[in-house]
Coordinates of C-alpha atoms and ligand atoms in Angstrom, one line a residue:
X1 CA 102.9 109.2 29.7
X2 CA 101.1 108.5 33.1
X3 CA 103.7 110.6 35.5
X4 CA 106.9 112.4 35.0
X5 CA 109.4 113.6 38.0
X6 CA 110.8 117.2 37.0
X7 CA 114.3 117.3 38.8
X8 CA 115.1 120.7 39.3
X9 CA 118.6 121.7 39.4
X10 CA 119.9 125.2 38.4
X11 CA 116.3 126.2 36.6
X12 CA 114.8 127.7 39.7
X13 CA 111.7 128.9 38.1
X14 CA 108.1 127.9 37.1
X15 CA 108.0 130.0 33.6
X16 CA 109.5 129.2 30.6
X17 CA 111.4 125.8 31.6
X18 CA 111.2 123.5 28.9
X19 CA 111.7 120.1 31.2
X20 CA 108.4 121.4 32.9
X21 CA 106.4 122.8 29.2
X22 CA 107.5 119.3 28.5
X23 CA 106.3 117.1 31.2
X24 CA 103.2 119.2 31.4
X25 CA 102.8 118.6 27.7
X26 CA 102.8 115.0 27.8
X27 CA 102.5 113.5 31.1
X28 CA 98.9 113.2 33.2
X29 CA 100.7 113.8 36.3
X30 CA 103.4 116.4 37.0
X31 CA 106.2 116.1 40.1
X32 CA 108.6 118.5 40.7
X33 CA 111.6 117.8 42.8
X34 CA 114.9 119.7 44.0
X35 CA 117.8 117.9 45.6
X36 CA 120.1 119.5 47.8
X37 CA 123.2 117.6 46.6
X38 CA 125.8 116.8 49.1
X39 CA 128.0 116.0 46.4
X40 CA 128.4 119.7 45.8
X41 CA 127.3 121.0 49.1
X42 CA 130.0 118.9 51.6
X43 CA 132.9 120.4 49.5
X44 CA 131.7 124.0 50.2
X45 CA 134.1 125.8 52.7
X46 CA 131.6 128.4 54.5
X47 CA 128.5 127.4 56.4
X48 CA 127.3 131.4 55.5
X49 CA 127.8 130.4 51.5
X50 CA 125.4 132.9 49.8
X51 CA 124.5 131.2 46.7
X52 CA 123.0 128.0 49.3
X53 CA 120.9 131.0 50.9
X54 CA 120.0 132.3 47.1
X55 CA 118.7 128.6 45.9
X56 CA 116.8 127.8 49.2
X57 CA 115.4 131.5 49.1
X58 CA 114.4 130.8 45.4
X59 CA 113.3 127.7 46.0
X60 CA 110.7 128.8 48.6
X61 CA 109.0 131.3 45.8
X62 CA 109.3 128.7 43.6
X63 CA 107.2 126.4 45.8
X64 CA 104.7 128.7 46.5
X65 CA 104.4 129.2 42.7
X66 CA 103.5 125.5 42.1
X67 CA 101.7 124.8 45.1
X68 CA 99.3 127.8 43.9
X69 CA 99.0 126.2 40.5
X70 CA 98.0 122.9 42.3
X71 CA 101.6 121.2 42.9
X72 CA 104.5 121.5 45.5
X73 CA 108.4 121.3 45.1
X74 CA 109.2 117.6 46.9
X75 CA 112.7 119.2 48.4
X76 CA 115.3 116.6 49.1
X77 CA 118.7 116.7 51.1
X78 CA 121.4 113.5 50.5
X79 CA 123.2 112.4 47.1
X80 CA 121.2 113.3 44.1
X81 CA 122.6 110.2 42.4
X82 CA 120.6 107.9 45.2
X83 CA 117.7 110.6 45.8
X84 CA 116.3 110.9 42.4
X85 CA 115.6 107.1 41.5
X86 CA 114.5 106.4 44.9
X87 CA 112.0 109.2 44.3
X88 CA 111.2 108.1 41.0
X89 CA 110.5 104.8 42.4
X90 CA 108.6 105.7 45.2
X91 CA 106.2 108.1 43.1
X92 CA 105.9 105.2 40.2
X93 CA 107.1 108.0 37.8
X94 CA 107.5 106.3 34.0
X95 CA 110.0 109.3 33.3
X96 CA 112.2 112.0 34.7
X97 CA 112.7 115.0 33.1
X98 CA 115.8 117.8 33.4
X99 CA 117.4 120.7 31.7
X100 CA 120.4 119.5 30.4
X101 CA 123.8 120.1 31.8
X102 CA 127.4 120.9 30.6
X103 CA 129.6 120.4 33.3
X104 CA 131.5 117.1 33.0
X105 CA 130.3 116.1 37.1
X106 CA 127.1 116.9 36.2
X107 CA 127.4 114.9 32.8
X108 CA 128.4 111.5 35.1
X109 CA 125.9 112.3 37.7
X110 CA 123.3 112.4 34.9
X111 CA 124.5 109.1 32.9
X112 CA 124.6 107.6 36.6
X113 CA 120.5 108.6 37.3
X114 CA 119.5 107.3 33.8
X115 CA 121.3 104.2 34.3
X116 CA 119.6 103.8 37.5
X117 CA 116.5 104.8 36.3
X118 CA 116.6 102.3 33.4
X119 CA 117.2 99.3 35.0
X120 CA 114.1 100.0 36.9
X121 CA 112.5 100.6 33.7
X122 CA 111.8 104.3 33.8
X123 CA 112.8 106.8 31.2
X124 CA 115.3 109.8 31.6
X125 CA 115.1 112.9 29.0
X126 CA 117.4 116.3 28.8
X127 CA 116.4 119.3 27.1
X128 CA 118.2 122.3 26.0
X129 CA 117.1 125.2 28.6
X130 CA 120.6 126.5 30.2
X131 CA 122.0 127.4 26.4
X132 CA 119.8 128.8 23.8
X133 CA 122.1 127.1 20.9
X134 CA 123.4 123.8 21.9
X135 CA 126.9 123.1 21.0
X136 CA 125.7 121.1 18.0
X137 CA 124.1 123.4 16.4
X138 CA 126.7 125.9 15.8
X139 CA 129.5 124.3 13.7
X140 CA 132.1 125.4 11.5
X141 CA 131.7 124.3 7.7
X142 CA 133.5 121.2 8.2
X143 CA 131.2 120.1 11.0
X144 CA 133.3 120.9 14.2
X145 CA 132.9 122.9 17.1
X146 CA 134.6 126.7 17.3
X147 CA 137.2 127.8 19.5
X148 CA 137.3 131.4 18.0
X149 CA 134.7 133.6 19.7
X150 CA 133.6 136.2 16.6
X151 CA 133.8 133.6 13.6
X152 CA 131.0 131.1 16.4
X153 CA 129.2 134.0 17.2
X154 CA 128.6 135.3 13.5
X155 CA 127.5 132.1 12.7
X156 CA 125.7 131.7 16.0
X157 CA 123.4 134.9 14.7
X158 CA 122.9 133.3 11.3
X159 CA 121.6 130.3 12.8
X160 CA 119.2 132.1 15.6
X161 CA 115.7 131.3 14.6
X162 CA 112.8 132.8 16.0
X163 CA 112.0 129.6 17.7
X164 CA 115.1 129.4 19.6
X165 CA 113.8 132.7 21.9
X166 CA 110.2 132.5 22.1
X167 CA 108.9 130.9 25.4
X168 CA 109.0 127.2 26.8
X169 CA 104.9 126.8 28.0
X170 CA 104.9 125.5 31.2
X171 CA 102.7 127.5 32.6
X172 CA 99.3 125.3 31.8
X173 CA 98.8 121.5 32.5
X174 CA 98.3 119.2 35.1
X175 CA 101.2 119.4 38.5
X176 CA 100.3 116.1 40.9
X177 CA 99.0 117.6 44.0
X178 CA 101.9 116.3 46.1
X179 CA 100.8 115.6 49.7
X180 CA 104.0 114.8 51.1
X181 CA 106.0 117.4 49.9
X182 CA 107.2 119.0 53.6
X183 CA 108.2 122.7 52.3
X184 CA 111.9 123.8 51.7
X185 CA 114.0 122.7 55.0
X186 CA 115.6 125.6 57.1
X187 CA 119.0 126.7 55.9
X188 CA 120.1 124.9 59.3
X189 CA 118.5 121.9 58.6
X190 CA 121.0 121.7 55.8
X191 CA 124.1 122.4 57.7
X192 CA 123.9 125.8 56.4
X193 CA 123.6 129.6 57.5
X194 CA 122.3 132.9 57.2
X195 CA 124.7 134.8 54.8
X196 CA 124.4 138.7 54.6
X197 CA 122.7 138.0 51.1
X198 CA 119.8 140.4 51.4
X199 CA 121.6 143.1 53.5
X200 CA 124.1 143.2 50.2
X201 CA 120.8 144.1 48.3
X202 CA 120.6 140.6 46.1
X203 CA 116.9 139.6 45.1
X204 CA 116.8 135.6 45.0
X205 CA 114.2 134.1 43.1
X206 CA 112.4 135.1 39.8
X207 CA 110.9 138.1 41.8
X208 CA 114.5 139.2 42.0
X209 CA 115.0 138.3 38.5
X210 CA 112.5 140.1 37.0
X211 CA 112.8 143.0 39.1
X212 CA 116.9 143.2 38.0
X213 CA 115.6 143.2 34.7
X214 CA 113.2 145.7 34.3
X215 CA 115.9 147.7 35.9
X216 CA 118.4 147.1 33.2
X217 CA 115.9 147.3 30.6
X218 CA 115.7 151.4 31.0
X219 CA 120.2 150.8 30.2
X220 CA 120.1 148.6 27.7
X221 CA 120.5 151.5 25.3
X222 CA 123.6 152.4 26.9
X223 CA 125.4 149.2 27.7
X224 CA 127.8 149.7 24.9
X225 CA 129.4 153.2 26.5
X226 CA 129.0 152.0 29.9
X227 CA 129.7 148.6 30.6
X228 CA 132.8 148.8 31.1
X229 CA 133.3 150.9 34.1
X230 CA 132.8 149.7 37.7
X231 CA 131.7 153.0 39.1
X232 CA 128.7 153.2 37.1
X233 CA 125.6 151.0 37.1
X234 CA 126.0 150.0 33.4
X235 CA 125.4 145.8 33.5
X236 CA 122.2 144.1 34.4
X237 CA 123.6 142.0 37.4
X238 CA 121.6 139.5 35.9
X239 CA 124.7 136.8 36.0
X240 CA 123.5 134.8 39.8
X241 CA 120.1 134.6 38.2
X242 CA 121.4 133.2 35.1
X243 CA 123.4 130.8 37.3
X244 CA 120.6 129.1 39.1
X245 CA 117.7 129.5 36.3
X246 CA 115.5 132.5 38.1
X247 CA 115.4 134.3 34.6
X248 CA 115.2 132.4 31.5
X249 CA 117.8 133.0 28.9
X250 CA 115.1 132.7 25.5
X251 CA 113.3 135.7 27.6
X252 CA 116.4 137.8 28.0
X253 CA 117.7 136.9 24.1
X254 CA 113.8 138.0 23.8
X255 CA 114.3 141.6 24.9
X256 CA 117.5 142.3 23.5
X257 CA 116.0 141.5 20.4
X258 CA 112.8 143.3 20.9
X259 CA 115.8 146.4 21.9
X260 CA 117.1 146.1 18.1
X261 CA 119.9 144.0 19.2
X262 CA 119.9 142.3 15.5
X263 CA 118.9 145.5 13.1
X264 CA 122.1 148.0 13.2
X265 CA 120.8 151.0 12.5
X266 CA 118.1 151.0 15.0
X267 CA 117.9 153.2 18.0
X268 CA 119.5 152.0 21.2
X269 CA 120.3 149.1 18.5
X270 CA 123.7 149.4 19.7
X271 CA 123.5 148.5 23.2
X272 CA 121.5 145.8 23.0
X273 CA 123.2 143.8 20.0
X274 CA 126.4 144.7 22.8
X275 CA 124.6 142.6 25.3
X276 CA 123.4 139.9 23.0
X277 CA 126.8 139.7 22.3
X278 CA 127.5 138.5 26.2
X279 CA 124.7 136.3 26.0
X280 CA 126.2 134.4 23.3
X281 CA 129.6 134.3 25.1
X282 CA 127.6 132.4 27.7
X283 CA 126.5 130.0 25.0
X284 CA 130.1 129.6 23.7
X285 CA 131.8 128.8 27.0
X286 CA 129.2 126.1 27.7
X287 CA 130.1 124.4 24.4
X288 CA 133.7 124.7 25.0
X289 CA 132.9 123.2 28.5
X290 CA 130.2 120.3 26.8
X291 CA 132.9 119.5 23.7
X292 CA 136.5 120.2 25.7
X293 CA 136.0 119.1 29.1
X294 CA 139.6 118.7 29.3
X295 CA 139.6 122.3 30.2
X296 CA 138.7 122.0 33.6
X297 CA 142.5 120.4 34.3
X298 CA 144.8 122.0 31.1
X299 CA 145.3 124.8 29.3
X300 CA 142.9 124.4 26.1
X301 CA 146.0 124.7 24.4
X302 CA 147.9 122.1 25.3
X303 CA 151.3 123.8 24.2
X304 CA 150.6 126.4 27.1
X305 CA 150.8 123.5 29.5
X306 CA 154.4 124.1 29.4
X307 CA 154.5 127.5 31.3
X308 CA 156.3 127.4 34.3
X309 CA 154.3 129.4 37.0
X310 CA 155.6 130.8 40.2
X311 CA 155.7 128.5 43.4
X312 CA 157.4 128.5 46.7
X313 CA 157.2 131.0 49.6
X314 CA 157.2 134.3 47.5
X315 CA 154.5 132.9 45.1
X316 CA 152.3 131.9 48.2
X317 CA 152.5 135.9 49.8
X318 CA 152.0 137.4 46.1
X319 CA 149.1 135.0 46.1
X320 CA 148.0 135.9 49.7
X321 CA 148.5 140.0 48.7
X322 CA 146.2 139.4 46.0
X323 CA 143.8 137.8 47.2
X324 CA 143.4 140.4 50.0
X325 CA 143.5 143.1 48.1
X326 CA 146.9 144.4 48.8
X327 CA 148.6 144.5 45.8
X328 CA 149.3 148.2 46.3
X329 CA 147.8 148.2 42.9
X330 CA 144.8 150.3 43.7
X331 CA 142.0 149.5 41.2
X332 CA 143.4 145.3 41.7
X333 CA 142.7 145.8 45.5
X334 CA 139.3 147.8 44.6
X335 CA 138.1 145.1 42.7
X336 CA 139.5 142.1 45.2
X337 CA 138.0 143.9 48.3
X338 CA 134.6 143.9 46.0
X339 CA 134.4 140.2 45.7
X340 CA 135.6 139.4 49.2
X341 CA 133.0 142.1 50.4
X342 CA 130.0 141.3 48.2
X343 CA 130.6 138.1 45.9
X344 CA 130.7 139.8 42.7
X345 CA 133.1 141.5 40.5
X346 CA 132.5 143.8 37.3
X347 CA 133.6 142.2 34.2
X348 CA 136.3 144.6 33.5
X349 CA 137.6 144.1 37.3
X350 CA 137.7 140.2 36.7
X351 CA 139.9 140.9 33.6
X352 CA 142.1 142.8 34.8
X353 CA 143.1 140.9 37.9
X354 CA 143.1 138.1 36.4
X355 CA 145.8 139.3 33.9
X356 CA 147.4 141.0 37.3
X357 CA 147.6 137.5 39.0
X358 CA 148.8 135.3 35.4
X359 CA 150.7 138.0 34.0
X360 CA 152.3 140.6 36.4
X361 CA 152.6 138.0 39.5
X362 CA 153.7 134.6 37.0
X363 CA 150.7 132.9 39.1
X364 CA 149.0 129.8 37.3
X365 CA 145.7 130.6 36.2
X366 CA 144.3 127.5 38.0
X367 CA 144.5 128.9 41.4
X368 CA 142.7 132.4 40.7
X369 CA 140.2 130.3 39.2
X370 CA 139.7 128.4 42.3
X371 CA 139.7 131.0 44.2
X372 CA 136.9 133.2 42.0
X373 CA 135.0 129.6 42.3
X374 CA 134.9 129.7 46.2
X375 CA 133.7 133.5 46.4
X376 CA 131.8 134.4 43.4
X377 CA 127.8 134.4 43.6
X378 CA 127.6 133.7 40.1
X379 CA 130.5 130.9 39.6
X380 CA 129.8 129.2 36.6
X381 CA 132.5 126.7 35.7
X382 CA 132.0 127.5 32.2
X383 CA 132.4 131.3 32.3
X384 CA 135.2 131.2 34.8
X385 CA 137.3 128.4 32.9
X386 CA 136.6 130.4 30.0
X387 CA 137.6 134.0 31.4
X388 CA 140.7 132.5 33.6
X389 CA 142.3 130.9 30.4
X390 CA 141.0 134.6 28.5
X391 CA 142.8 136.2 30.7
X392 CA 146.2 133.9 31.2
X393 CA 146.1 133.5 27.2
X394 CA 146.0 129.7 27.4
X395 CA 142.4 129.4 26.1
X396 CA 140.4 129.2 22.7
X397 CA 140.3 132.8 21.8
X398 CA 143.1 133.7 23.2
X399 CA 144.2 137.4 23.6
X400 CA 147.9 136.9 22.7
X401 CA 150.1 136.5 25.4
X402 CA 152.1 139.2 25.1
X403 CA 149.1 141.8 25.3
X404 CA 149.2 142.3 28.9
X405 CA 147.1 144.8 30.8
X406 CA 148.8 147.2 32.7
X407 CA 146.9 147.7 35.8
X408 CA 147.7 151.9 36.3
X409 CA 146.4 152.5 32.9
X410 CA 143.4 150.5 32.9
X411 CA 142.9 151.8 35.4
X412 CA 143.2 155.9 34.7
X413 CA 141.1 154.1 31.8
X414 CA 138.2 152.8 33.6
X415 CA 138.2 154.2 36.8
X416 CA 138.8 158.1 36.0
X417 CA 138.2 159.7 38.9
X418 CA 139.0 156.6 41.5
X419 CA 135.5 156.7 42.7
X420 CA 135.0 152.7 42.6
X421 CA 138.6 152.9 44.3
X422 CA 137.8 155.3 46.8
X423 CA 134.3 153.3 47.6
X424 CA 136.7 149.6 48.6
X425 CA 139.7 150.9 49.1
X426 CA 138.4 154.2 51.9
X427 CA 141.6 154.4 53.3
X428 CA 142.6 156.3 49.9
X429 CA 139.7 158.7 50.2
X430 CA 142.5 161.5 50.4
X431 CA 144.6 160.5 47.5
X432 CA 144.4 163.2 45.0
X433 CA 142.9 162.0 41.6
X434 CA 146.0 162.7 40.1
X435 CA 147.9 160.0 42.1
X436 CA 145.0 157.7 42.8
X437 CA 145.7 154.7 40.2
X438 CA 149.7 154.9 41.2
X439 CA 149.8 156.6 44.9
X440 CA 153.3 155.5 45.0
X441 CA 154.4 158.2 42.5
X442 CA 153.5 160.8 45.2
X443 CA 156.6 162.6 46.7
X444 CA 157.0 162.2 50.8
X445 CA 155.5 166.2 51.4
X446 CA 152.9 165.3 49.0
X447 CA 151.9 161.8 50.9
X448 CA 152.0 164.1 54.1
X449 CA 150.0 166.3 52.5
X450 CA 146.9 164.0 51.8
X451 CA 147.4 162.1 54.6
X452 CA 148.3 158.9 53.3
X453 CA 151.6 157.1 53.7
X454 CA 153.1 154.5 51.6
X455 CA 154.0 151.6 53.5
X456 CA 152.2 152.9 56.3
X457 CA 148.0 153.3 54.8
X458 CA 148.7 151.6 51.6
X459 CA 151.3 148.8 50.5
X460 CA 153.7 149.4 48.1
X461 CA 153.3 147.9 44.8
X462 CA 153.8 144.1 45.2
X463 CA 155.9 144.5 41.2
X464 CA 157.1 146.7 39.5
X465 CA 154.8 146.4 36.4
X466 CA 157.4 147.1 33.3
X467 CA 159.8 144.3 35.2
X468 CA 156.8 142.0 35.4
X469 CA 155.8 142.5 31.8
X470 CA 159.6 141.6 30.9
X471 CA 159.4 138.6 33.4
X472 CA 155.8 137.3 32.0
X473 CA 157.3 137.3 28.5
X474 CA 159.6 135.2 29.4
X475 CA 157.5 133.2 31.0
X476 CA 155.4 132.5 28.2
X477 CA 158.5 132.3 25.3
X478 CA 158.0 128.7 25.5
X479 CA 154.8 128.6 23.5
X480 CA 155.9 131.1 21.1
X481 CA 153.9 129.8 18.1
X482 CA 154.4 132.6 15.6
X483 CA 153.0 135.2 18.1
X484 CA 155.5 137.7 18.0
X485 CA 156.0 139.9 20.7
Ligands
FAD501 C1 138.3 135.7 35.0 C2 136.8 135.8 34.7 C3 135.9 134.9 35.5 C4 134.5 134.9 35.2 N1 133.7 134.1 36.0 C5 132.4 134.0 35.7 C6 131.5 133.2 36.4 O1 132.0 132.4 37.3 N2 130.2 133.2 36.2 C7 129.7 134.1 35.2 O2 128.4 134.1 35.1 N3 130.5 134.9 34.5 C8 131.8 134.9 34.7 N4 132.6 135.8 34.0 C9 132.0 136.6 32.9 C10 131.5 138.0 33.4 O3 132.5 138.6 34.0 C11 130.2 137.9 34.2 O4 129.2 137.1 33.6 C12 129.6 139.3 34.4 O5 130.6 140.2 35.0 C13 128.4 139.2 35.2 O6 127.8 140.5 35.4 P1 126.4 140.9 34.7 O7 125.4 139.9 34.9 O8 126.1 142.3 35.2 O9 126.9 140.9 33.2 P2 126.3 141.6 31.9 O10 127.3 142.5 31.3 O11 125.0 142.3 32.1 O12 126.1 140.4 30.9 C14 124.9 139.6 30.9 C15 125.2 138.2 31.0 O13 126.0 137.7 29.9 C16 126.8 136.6 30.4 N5 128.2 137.0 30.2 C17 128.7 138.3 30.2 N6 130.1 138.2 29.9 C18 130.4 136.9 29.8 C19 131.6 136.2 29.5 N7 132.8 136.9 29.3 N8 131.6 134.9 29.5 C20 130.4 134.2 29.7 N9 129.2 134.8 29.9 C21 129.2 136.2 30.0 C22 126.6 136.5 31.9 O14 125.6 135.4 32.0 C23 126.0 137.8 32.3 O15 125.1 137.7 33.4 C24 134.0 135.8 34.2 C25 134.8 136.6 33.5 C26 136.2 136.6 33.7 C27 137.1 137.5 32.9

């Protein structure tokens, strides 16, 4: 081929990106563009939105990469739908390349650009970068998708090759020098701001990638025994780089491998085969995504569409209370406060308030998910459809419904000695350890005592948990399909 546009969306890198290895491989001249797409970008509620500050960071290293290799990122701001065959056009391109997509918007956005692009005559191709197994290549027996995590991720392993992790070339090739490409525009120049992104410590770009994961590399061995409390530093923190493409997934599968991840037996084997475990979780909920779309709007079940949640005044404070952080629950407030404060939340934190808000508080699923989608760094549509309707038990693999977390427990559990509570929640500093996942349990001398009142420093709890659990029961009787409580 003569020239081929590379439309960047959430592969922010210049390494390992198979749309690039591929357009370097067969075209003469190499383009590389970003758009900033006002379809998405309009709809977002804060002009300080961190993740806009993440891709235009990443974007500028990612610029500087290709311009030092010859090319330049030709960065765009208007309606990706318009921008990219107008580009296409204007740089006589006879294809554009892209990582494919799972989202359904994304899926019509893409049909709409190809059709464009073909009535003007110019090709449109889609490889497999975001997903190291595509959803067609993991199928049950009788050729259908899975909606059971462990059976898809058994067979998942059995159909790994070595091929499916070892790196995309894009590194050699020819990029077009690209003499109007004007830089990345200004944050401002997008409608945007200056977020406290770096003051919170995040790393944009592969720099940041990399960096996170050399980090985590020294922890892989421990992952298993340590992932699951918040205090500690136990995950990679890897998810936002995942998100918008600054670490490729073949080179992460790569080092949990090359960590034992798939020989049992072998030392730190454990860990690793943990973590490759949450990769492929990644994998699953973009195929649920890609094959159920109808997700995004219903239960994946669609008997669970029946559930009558909470509404009305009461419904909107519990909502409000939660998503505050003032539950009374402690470790439920921690955890809230950490994604208000900082954009992410520990896996086990997003869990368990997610049960708090489906379960104990009769809220529907969709609105926590809405509301992890405005705040979370690392929203994924995939992951947080999939770990909402985890959580509410209306999903594929779901945990049955009458399993419900209870949040003083996990949290004597996970939290033993309230230090992730005492670091969000400071105003509990005093609390003894004893008292810290249930502070209402303290007697009035001994809430003198510490210093910390009930009702006064600390709400009291929004529910009464064992009521709740009775009420959520309830709740969900109307799907009872065998699942005996
Ligand atoms: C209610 C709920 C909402 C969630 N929303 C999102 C989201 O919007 N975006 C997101 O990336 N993850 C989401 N997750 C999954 C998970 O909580 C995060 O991926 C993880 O906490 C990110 O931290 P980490 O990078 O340190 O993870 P690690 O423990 O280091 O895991 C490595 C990577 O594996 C993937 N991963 C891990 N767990 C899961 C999972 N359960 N499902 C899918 N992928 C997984 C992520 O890409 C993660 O970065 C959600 C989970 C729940 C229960």
């Amino acid at each position: 081929m003569n020239s081929i546009l590379v439309w960047f969306r959430r592969d922010l890198r210049d390494n390992d990106h198979t749309a690039l290895g591929e357009a370097l491989r067969r075209g003469r001249r190499v383009y590389c563009a970003f758009v900033f797409d006002r379809e998405i970008l309009d709809r977002l509620a804060r002009a300080e939105d961190r993740r806009v500050e993440f891709i235009r960071e990443s974007l500028v290293e990612l610029d500087l990469a290709l311009r030092a290799r010859g090319g330049a990122m030709i960065v765009r701001h208007g309606w990706a739908g318009s921008e990219i065959p107008l580009l296409a056009r204007e740089l006589r391109v006879s294809a554009v390349f892209v990582n494919r997509d799972y989202e359904p918007q994304a899926k019509q956005r893409d049909a709409a650009v190809r059709a464009a692009l073909s009535a003007d005559g110019i090709a449109f191709e889609s490889f497999k970068d975001q997903a190291v197994l595509d959803g067609d290549e993991v199928l049950t027996r009788a050729g259908r998708p899975y909606t059971v995590f462990t059976p898809y991720r058994k067979a998942w392993l059995k159909r790994l090759t070595e091929d499916d992790w070892q790196p995309c070339q894009s590194t050699g090739g020819c990029l077009a020098a690209t003499p109007g490409a004007g830089g990345v525009p200004s944050l401002a120049a997008i409608g945007f701001a200056a977020s406290d992104l770096r003051s919170l410590g995040f790393v944009p770009g592969m720099s940041g990638g990399r960096q996170l994961l050399a980090e985590f590399q020294g922890r892989m061995a421990r992952y298993r025994q340590q992932r699951d409390y918040p205090a500690v530093k136990g995950v990679s923190y890897l998810s936002v780089h995942l998100r918008f493409g600054t670490v490729s997934i073949r080179q992460l599968v790569a080092r949990a491998i090359a960590a034992g991840a798939l020989n049992e037996g072998a030392e730190g084997a454990e860990g690793a085969a943990t973590w490759l475990a949450e990769l492929i979780w990644r994998d699953f909920y973009f195929m649920i995504l890609d094959r159920f779309p109808h997700v995004t709007e219903c239960a994946f079940k669609p008997a669970y569409d029946a559930i009558a949640w909470e509404q009305g005044p009461q419904a909107e404070q519990a909502f409000a209370a939660w998503t505050t952080g003032c539950t009374g629950y402690p470790l439920v407030d921690a955890a809230m406060r950490q994604i208000n404060r900082t954009g992410y939340m520990h896996n086990r934190l997003r869990m368990l308030v997610a049960s708090f808000l489906t379960k104990d508080l009769g809220i529907d699923w969709r609105q926590g998910e809405a509301y992890f989608a405005c705040q979370l760094n690392d929203f994924d549509l995939s992951a947080n459809n999939g770990g909402w309707q985890w959580a509410a038990s209306t999903g594929c693999d779901a945990q049955p419904y009458f399993r419900i977390f209870n949040p003083v427990t996990q949290s004597e559990r996970f939290d033993p000695g309230g230090r992730f509570i005492r670091r969000y929640l400071p105003e509990l500093a005093g609390v003894p350890d004893k008292f810290i996942h249930a502070p209402w349990r303290m007697s009035w001398p001994e809430q003198l005592a510490c210093g910390v009142c009930i009702g006064r420093d600390t709400p009291p709890p929004l529910v009464e948990h064992d009521q709740a659990r009775l009420r959520a029961l309830q709740r969900y009787a109307v799907v009872k399909r065998g699942e005996v409580p």
